[in-house]
Short mmCIF file of C-alpha atoms in Angstrom, two decimals:
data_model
loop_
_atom_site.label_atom_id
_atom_site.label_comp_id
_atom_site.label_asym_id
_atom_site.label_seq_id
_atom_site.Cartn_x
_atom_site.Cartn_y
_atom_site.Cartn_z
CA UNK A 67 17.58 39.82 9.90
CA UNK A 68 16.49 36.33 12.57
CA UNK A 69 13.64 36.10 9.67
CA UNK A 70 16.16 36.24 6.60
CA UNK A 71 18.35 33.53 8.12
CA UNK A 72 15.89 31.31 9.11
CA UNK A 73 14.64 31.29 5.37
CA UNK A 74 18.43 30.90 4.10
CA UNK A 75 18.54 27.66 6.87
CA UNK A 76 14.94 26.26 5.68
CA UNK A 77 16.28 26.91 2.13
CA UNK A 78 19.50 25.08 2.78
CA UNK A 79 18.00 22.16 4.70
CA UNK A 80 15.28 21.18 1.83
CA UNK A 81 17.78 20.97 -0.70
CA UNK A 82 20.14 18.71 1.24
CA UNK A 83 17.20 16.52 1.53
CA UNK A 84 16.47 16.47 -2.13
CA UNK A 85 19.93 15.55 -3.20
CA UNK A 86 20.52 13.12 -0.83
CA UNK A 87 16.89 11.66 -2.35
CA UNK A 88 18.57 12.32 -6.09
CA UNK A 89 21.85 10.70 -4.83
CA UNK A 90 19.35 7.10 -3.69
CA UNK A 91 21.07 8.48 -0.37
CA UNK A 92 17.38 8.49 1.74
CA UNK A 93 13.49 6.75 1.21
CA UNK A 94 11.80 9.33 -0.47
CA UNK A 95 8.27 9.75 0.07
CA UNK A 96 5.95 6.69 -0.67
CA UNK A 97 8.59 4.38 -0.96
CA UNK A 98 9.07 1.02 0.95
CA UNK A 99 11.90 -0.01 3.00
CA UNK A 100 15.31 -0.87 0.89
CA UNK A 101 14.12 1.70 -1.82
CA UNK A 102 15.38 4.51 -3.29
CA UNK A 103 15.26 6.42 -6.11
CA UNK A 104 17.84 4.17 -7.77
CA UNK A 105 18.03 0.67 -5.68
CA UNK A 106 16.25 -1.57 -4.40
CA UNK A 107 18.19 -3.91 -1.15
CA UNK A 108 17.59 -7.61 -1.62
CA UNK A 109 18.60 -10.63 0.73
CA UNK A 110 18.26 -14.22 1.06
CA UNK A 111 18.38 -16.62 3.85
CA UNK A 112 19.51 -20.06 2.53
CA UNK A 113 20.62 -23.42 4.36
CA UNK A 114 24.58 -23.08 3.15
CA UNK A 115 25.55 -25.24 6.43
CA UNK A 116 24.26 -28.02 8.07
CA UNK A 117 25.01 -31.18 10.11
CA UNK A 118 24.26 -33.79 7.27
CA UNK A 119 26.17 -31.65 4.91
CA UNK A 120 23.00 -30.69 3.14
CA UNK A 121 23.76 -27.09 1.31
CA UNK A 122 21.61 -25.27 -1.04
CA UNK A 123 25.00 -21.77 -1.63
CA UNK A 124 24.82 -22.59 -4.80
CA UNK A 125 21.35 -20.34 -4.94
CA UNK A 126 23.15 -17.33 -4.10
CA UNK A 127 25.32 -17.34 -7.21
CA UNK A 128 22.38 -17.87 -9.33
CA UNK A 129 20.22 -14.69 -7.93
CA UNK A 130 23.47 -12.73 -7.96
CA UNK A 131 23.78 -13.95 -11.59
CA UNK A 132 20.15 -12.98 -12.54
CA UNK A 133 20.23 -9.43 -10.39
CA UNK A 134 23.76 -8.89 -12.05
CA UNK A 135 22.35 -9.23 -15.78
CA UNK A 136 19.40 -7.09 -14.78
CA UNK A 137 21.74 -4.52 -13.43
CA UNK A 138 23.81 -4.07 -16.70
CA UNK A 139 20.69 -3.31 -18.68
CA UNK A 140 19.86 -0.34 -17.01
CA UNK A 141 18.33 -2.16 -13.62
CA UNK A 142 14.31 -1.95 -13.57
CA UNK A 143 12.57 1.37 -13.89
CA UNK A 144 15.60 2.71 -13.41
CA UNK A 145 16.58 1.58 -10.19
CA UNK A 146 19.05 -1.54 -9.77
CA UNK A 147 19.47 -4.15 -7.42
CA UNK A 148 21.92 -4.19 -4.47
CA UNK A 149 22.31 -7.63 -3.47
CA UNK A 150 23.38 -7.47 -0.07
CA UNK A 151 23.53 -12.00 -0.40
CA UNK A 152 22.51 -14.70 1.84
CA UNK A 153 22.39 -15.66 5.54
CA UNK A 154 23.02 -19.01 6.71
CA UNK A 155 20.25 -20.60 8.60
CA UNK A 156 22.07 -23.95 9.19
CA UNK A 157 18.81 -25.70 9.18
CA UNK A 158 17.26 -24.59 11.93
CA UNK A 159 14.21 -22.73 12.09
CA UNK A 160 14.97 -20.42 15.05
CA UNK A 161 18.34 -19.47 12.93
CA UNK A 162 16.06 -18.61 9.61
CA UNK A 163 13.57 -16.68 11.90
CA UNK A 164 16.48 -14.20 12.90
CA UNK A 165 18.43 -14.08 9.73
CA UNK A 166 14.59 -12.88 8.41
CA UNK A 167 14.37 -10.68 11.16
CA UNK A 168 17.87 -9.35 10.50
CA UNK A 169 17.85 -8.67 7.04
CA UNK A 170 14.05 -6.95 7.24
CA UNK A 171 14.84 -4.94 10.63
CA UNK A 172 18.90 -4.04 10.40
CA UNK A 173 19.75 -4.57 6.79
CA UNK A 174 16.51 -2.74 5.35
CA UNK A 175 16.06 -5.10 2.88
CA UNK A 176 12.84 -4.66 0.67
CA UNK A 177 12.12 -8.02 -0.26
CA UNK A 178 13.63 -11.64 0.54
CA UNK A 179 15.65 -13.31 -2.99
CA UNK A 180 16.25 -16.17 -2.58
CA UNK A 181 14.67 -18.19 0.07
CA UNK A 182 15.64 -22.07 -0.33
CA UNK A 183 16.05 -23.43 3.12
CA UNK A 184 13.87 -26.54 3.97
CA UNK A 185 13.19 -25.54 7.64
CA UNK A 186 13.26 -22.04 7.16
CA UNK A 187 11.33 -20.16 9.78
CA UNK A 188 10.99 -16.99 8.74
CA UNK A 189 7.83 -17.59 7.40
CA UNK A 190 5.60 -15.94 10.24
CA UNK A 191 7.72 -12.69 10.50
CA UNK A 192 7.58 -11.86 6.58
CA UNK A 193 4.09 -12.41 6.68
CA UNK A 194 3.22 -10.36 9.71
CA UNK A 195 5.46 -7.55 8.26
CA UNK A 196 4.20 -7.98 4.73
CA UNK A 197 7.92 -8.38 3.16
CA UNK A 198 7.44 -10.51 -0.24
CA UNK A 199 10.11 -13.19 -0.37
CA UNK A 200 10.74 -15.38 -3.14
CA UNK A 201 12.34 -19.51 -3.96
CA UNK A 202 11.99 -22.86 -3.74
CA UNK A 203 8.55 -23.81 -1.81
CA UNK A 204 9.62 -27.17 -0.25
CA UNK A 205 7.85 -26.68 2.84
CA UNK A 206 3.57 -25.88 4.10
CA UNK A 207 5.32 -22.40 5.43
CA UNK A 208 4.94 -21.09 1.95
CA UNK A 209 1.64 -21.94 1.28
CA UNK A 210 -1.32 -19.79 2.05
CA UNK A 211 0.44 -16.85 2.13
CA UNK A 212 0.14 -13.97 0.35
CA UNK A 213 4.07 -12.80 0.41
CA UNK A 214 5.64 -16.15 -0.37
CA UNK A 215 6.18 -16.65 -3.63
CA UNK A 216 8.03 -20.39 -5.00
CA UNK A 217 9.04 -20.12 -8.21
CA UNK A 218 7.36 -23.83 -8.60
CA UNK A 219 4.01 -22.79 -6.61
CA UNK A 220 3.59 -24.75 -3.50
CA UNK A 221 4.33 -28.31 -3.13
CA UNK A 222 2.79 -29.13 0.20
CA UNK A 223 -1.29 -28.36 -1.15
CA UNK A 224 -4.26 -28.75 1.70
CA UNK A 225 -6.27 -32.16 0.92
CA UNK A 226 -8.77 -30.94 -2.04
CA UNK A 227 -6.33 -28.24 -3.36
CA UNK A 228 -4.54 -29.09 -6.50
CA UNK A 229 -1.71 -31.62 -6.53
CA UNK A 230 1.44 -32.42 -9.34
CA UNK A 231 1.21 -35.04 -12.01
CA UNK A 232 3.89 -34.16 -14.03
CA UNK A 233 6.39 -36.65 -12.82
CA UNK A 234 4.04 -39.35 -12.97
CA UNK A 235 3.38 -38.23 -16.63
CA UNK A 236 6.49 -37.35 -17.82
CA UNK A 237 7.68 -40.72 -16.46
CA UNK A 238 4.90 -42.59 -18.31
CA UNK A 239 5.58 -40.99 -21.42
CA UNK A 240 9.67 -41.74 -20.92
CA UNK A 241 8.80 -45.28 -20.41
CA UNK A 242 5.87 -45.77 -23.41
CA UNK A 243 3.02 -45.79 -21.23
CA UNK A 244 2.57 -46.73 -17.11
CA UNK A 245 -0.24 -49.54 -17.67
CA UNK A 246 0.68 -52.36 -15.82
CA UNK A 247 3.54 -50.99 -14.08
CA UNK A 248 4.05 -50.40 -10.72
CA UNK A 249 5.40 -47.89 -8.79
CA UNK A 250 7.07 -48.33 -4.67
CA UNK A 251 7.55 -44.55 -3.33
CA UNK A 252 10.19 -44.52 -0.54
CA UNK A 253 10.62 -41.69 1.97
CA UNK A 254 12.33 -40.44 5.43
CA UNK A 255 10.21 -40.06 8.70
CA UNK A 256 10.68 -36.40 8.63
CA UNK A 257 7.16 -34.36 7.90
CA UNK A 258 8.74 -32.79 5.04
CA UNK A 259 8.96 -36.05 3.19
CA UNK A 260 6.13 -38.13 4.39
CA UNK A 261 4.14 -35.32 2.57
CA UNK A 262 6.46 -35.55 -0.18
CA UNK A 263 5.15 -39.30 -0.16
CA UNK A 264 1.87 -38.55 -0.40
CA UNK A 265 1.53 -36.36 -3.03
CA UNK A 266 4.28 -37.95 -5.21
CA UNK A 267 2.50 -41.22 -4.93
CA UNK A 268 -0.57 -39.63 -6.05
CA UNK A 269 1.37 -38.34 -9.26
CA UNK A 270 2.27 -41.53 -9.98
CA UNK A 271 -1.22 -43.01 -9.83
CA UNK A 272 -3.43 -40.22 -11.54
CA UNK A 273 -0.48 -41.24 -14.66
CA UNK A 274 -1.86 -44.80 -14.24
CA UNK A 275 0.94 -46.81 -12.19
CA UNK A 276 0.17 -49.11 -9.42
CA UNK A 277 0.61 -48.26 -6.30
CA UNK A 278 3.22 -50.85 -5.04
CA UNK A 279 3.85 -49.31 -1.58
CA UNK A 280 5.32 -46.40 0.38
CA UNK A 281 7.65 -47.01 3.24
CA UNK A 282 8.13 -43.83 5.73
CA UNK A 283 10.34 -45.52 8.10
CA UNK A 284 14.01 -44.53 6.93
CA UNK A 285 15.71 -41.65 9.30
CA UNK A 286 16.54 -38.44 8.21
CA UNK A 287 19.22 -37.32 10.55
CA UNK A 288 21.41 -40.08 8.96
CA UNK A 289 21.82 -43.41 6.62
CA UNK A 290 21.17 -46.38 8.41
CA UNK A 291 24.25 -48.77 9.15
CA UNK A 292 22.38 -51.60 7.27
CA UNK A 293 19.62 -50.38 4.51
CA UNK A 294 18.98 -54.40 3.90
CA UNK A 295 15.51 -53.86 5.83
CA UNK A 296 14.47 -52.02 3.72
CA UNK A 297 16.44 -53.11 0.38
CA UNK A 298 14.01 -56.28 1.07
CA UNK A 299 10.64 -54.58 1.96
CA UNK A 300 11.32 -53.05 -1.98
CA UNK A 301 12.41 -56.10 -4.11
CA UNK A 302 9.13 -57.93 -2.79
CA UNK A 303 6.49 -54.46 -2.88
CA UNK A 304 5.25 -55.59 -5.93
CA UNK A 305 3.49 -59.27 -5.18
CA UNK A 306 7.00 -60.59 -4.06
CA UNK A 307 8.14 -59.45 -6.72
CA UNK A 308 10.33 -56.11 -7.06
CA UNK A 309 7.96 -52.72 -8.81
CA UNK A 310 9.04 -51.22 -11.71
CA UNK A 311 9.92 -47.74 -10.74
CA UNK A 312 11.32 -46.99 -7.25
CA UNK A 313 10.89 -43.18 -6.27
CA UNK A 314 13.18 -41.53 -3.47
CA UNK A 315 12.01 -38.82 -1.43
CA UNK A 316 14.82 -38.30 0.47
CA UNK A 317 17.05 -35.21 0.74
CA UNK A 318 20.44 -35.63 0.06
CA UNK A 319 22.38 -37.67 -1.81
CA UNK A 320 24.27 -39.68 0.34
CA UNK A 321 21.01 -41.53 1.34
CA UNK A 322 20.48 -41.63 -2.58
CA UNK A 323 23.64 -43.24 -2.91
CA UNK A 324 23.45 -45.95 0.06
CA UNK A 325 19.78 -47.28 -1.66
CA UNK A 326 20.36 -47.26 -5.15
CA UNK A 327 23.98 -49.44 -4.50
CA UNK A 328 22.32 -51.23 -1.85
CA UNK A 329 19.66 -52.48 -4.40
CA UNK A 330 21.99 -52.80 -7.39
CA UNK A 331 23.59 -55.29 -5.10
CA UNK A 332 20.46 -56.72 -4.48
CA UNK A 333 19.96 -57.32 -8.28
CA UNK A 334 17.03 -54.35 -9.36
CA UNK A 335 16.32 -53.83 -12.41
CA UNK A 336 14.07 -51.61 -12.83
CA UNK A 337 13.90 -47.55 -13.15
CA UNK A 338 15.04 -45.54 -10.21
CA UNK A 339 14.13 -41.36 -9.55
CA UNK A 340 14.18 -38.60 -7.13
CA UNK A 341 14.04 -34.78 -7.30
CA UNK A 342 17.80 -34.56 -6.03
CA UNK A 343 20.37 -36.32 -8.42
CA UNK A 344 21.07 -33.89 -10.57
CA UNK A 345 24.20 -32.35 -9.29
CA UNK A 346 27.29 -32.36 -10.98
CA UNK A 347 29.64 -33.25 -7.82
CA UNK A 348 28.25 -36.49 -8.10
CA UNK A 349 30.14 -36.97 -11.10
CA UNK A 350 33.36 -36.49 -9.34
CA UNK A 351 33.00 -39.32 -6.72
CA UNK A 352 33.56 -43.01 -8.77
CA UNK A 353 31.53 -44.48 -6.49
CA UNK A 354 28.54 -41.83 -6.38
CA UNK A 355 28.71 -41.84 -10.07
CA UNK A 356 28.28 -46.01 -10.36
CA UNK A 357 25.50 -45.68 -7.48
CA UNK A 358 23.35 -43.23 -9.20
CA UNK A 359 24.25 -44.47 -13.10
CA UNK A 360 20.75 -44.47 -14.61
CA UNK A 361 19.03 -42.89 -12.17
CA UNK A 362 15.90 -40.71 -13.60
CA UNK A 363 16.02 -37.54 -11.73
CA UNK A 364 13.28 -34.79 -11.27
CA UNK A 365 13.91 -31.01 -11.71
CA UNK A 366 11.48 -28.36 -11.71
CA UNK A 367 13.67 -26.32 -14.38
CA UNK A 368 14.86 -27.01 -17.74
CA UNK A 369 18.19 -28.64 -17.54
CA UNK A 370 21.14 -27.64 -18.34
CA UNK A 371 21.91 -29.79 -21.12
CA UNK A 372 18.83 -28.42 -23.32
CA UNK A 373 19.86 -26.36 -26.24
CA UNK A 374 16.81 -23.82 -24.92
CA UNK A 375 17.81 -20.05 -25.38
CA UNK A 376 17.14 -19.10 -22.20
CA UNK A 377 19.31 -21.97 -20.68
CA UNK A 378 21.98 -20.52 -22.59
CA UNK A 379 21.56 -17.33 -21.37
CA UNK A 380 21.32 -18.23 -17.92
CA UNK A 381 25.13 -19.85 -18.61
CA UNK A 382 26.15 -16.75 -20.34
CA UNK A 383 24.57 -14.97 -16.72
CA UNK A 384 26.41 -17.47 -14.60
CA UNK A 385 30.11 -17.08 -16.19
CA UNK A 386 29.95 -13.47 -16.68
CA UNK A 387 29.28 -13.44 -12.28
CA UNK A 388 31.01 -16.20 -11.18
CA UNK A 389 33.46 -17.42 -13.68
CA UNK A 390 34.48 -21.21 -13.61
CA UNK A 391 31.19 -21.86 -11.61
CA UNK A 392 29.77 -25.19 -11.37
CA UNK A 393 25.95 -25.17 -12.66
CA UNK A 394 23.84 -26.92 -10.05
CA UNK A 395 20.32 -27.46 -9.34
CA UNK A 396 20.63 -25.61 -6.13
CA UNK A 397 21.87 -22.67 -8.75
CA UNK A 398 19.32 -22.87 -10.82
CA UNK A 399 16.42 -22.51 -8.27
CA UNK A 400 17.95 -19.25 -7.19
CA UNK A 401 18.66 -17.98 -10.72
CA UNK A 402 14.86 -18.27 -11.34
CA UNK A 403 13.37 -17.36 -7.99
CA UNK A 404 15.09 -14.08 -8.91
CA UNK A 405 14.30 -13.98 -12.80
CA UNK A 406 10.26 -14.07 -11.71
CA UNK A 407 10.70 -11.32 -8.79
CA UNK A 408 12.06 -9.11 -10.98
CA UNK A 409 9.73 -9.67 -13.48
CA UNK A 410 6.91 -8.80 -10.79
CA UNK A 411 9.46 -5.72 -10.35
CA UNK A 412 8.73 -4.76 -13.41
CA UNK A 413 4.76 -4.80 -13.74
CA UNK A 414 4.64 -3.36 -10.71
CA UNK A 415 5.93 -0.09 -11.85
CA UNK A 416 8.07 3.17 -10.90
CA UNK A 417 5.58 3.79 -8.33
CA UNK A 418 6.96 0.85 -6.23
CA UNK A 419 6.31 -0.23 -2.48
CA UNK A 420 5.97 -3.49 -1.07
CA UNK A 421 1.54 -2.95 -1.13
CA UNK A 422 1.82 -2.44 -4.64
CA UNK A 423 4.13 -4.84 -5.38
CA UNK A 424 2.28 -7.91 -3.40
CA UNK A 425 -0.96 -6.18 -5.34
CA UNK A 426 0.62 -6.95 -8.71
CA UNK A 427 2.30 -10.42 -7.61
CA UNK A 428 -1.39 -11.46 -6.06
CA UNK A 429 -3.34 -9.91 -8.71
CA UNK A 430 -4.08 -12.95 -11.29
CA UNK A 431 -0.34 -12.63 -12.54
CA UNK A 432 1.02 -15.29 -14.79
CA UNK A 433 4.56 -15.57 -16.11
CA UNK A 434 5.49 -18.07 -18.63
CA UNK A 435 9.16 -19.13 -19.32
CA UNK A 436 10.79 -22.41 -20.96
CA UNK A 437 13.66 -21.99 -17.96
CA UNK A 438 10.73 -23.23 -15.04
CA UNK A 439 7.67 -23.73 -16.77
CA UNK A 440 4.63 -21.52 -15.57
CA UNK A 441 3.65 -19.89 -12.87
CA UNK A 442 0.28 -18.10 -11.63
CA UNK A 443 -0.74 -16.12 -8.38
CA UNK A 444 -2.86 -16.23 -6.37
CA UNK A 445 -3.44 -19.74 -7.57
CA UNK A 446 0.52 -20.91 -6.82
CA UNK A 447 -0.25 -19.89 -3.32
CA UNK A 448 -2.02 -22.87 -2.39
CA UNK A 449 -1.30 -25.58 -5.14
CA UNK A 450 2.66 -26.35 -7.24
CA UNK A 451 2.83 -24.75 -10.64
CA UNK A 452 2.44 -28.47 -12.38
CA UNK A 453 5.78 -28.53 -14.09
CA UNK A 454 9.16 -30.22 -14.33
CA UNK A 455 11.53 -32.00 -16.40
CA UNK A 456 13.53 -35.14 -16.33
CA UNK A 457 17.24 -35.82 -16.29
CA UNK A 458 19.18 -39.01 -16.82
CA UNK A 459 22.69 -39.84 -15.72
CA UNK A 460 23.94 -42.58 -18.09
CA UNK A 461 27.38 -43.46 -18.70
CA UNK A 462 29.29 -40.39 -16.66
CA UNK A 463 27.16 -37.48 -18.28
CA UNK A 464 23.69 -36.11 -17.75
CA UNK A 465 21.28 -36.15 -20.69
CA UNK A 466 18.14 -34.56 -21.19
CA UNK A 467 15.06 -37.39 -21.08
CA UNK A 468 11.82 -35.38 -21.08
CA UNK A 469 12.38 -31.52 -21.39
CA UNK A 470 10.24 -29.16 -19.28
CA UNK A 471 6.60 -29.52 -19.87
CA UNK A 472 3.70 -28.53 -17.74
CA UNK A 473 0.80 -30.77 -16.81
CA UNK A 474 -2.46 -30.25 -15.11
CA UNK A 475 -2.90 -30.76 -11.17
CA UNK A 476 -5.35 -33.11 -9.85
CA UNK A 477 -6.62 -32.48 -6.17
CA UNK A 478 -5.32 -33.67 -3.60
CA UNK A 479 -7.19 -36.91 -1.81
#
């Protein structure tokens, strides 16, 4: 009889287990944190707060958009995504560490979509704990890595690795060739873009500018009262003369704003671009709008305005999620940080834990789309993927200048 019930309880007890496993209720056996038999737990840690008013939210709608598309279709190997969204670092590196940390340890999250904080400092912790996490690779932490993964490659290369020349090409091709033009590359003292300065300016001069000058010296906590210093160090770069192009490397776009009136004012003529003016809001503000009329600006995707089917589908993705939204660049970068994870998702197979997945993402894997371009590990680890697209804002609307083209990288002196 004791024998008889204890097989009736060991009876009873397995089969709970398997349809909780059936149910996605429990990790089954060989599967990774955040996995079941029928979802996978995502998170992302972005900067949606800070004390410049610097916000990259808009990413979260985008990856929600992409996961949301992917989840109508049948999800991927038959398992869909539950996004559980984004923590807020606030720009601040100790805050990023501990949303990681949160999301890997409480949440159970399997892998980090989107990342797109520029100080995020998680870095260290996903690494360690071999958690793949995926976005926008503005900063060294994501380079040399083998579970970071920017959907442009990295854009802060070693000296020797590979560097970008596709703005400095695209440009010269916009503007019917860079010989004899010059080229003044202006920055904030913060690391982030100092390197930006570098690299940028070497862009620019493997396309064949001149090298006017690159000043370092403007603050990034906050616009100066007075940007004449440095209004005047630009109009007389180029011989005492003013260059031709002017690049920004500055994030935000109230510095934007404050340099390109300031030298407007000043009487420049010549082309302004950064990586940052491509945001709708600034169409709402008159005086934003007047500021940055002109301006040339930078995106690693293929705009909105291009009549490219997968730009319309990322729309169609957008409004069926988030109805009424507003499509930023911010939006964008999340939309495709999650459209290539997924797409590693899906080469990795049924059979999926986070070894086999950073095996597949690490294992010569290329993924070509028209939305971003190219993109190639283990090779993005350590160099950017070499392509971008450029974006005018003329007359209140954004037009498409050069669409999204990739280039070859040159390395880095």
């Amino acid at each position: 009889m004791v024998r008889t019930k204890s097989a009736v309880i060991v009876v009873a007890v397995l089969a709970a287990g398997c349809a909780a496993q059936q149910q996605g209720g429990g990790q089954g056996q060989g599967e990774a944190a955040g996995v079941t038999g029928t979802t996978i737990r995502i998170g992302g840690v972005l900067t949606k707060t800070s004390a410049s008013g610097y916000s990259t939210k808009d990413a979260e709608i985008g990856a929600r958009a992409r996961f949301e598309r992917a989840n109508a279709e049948g999800g991927v190997h038959g398992r869909k995504i539950e996004f559980v969204g984004a923590e807020d670092d606030g720009q601040d590196a100790a805050k990023g560490d501990a949303a990681a940390k949160k999301l890997v340890q409480k949440d159970q999250v399997f892998a980090l979509v989107p990342v797109h904080a520029p100080n995020f400092g998680g870095a260290a912790f996903l690494e360690q704990q071999g958690v793949p996490w995926f976005g926008w690779a503005t900063g060294p932490q994501w380079c040399g890595t083998r579970t970071g993964f920017g959907y442009n490659g990295c854009l802060a290369p070693k000296q020797g690795a590979g560097s970008q020349t596709w703005w400095g090409r695209q440009m010269a091709d916009l503007l019917g060739g860079a010989e004899g033009k010059s080229v003044y590359v202006q920055t904030s003292d913060s690391s982030g873009s100092k390197y930006g300065g570098t690299t940028i300016s070497q862009s620019f001069t493997a396309a064949g500018f001149e090298l006017a000058g690159v000043n370092s010296g403007l603050p990034a906590a906050a616009p100066p009262p007075d940007w004449l210093p440095y209004v005047n160090k630009i109009m007389t770069s180029d011989g005492g003369g003013p260059p031709d192009v002017i690049v920004s490397v500055i994030a935000g776009t109230k510095f934007n704003v404050g340099l390109y009136a300031a030298l407007k004012r000043a009487g420049y003529k010549g082309v302004l671009t950064d990586a940052t003016s491509y945001d709708a809001a600034i169409l709402q503000d008159q005086a934003s709008a007047q500021a940055l009329d002109g301006v040339i600006a930078a995106p690693m995707f293929e705009p909105f305005e291009s009549t490219a089917p997968e730009i319309a589908r990322l729309k169609q993705d957008v409004e069926r999620a988030a109805p009424g939204t507003r499509l930023t660049q911010h939006l964008a970068i999340g939309y495709w940080a999650a459209d290539i994870f997924l797409d590693v998702l899906d080469k990795t197979g049924k059979d999926l834990t986070r070894e086999k997945f950073l095996a597949t993402a690490n294992g010569s894997y290329v993924y070509e789309n028209p939305g971003f371009g190219r993109i190639e590990f283990p090779k993005d680890h350590s160099e950017p993927n070499g392509c971008g697209a450029l974006v005018k804002l003329e007359g209140g609307a954004f037009q498409v200048a050069k669409s999204m083209k990739c280039f070859d990288n040159v390395p880095l002196k």
